[in-house]
Amino acid sequence: MELSLHLGGLQSYEGDAIVVGVFSDGDLTAVAQAVDGLCGGAIGRLRGGAFRAALGEVFSLPLAGSSAPVALAVGLGPRAGFSHARAKKAAALAARHAKQMRLGRVGLAPLEPADAPSGGWALEATLIGAALGGYGFDRFQKEKGQGPHTLSLICAEADAPQGRAALAAAQAITAGVQAARDLVNTPPNEKTPEKLVATLQAMALEEGLDCRVIGRDELAGMGAGGILAVGRGSAHPPAIVVLRHDGGAGPWHGYLGKGMTFDSGGIDLKTAPGMLWMKSDMSGAAAVVGAMLSIHRLGVKGRFVGVLSIAENMTGADAFRPSDVLQMLSGTTVEVSDTDAEGRLVLADGLELLRREQVADIIDLATLTGAVVIALGKERAGLFSNDDAHAEQVLAAGARAAERYWRLPLDEEHSESLKSPTADMKSTGGRDGGASKAAAFLRHFAQDTPWVHLDIAGTAFEEEGGPLGHGATGFGVETLVRFAQGG
Ligand code: BES
Ligand code: MN
Ligand code: ZN
């Protein structure tokens, strides 16, 4: 999907449709009035009736006197409280509608500055949202989806500088989000650890991103007992991939992602329905890859190192067992209490690797627990931290990205639940408060490095069409990009 700029008026835009935002109250905005004029006043007549202009509601109308045949009026909800988050959601739903209508070239008519009640024009959010909503994954289908292939921001000549800036940022960010979604949507037989590593190496080479692969033998030499144990039941050996963007001076910031290419649960096997979506168990790693790609394309000033802990959790003859004791990279010994709690083991070694890099702070992303889905649902990810200032920065980045988080507790009792009679600690502490207990396990390995853990188990994928459609959402990519831009 290509994002572009159309300089000039509505009438001169040649495509299949024009998307225009409509508030549910007050006068039509200037641009909505212009589109309304081209469809005989239908928007004004129908608004409040057949078209209520609720946030994300889409109404299609024939357009006359324009070189695009269809107008897609998308509701922005009430003027009060309009935000870039609402612009992003409305644009996503409009683009999804365009995809269902098989419209290939879609123009986006943004609000005039005078009509944007708060937060500027939200040009960037509109473009990013539309790209998110128009996304589809048809690599394995003979019949390709007929969704939008070109999304053009319609922009008056006078506003060209703002339009160009928004376009450049949106192109870089959506490239990262789409890369992450493609990786997550890829079936697990096509992204075994070796294949995923090869894909990442090729991508890094193409992008000019520094990439180092720590293979199984090197991990063994280092004593990375967590990730090695998790990978042992699979015919496909684990690896850690390290991506770097060096944008000048200052300390390095660490990003870490859980990259389970498939999570069967291991010897503590999951149920069939519980296993269905476990190709998405590398969504944390995919988000880090996408963010590193975007950050690099944006040329962000700052130094970022992305660590991806990649393995497949299977049940092979040499699989690790419940009650095995592992010596982790940090030296801590861990008694395995459940082989399905594998994510924390691969992340623990990743955290230690980042500590050795002496990073200033760490953000990890992981589809870590079912418990966080029960606690927060599918709209918000859980946020845990050992450092309030770092947590606030990540929350602020999330707000700029219109990705929602909710900070959850991390108490001493959560750590106490991980006491083992046999080893320094055990890997799980019981079902209740499971997301916090998993975070407490990670906190042990983050030690005193300012660290934020984002549990994205609920937000990483949609089983049935949400605003972003079916499958991977790319959740977290934009948060990491905004964090990088702000820090
Ligand atoms: N990958 C799963 C978590 C998950 C569940 C992600 C649902 C997405 C949707 C993780 O590895 C896991 O199995 N966690 C266990 C931990 C338990 C054994 C302590 C869980 O949540 O049940
Ligand atoms: Mn698991
Ligand atoms: Zn898992």
PDB file of C-alpha atoms and ligand atoms in Angstrom, residues 258 260 263 270 278 281 340 342-343 367-368, ligand 3:
ATOM      1  CA  LYS A 258       9.210 -12.054  22.943  1.00  0.00           C
ATOM      2  CA  MET A 260       7.863 -17.347  20.189  1.00  0.00           C
ATOM      3  CA  ASP A 263       3.737 -21.723  21.508  1.00  0.00           C
ATOM      4  CA  LYS A 270      -2.169 -26.146  25.665  1.00  0.00           C
ATOM      5  CA  MET A 278      -0.138 -19.053  19.080  1.00  0.00           C
ATOM      6  CA  ASP A 281       3.287 -15.321  20.194  1.00  0.00           C
ATOM      7  CA  ASP A 340       3.777 -22.983  29.091  1.00  0.00           C
ATOM      8  CA  GLU A 342       8.078 -19.955  28.453  1.00  0.00           C
ATOM      9  CA  GLY A 343       7.978 -16.290  27.506  1.00  0.00           C
ATOM     10  CA  THR A 367       2.224 -11.699  24.573  1.00  0.00           C
ATOM     11  CA  LEU A 368       2.992 -12.981  28.028  1.00  0.00           C
TER      12      LEU A 368
HETATM   13 ZN    ZN B   3       3.812 -17.891  24.976  1.00  0.00          ZN
END
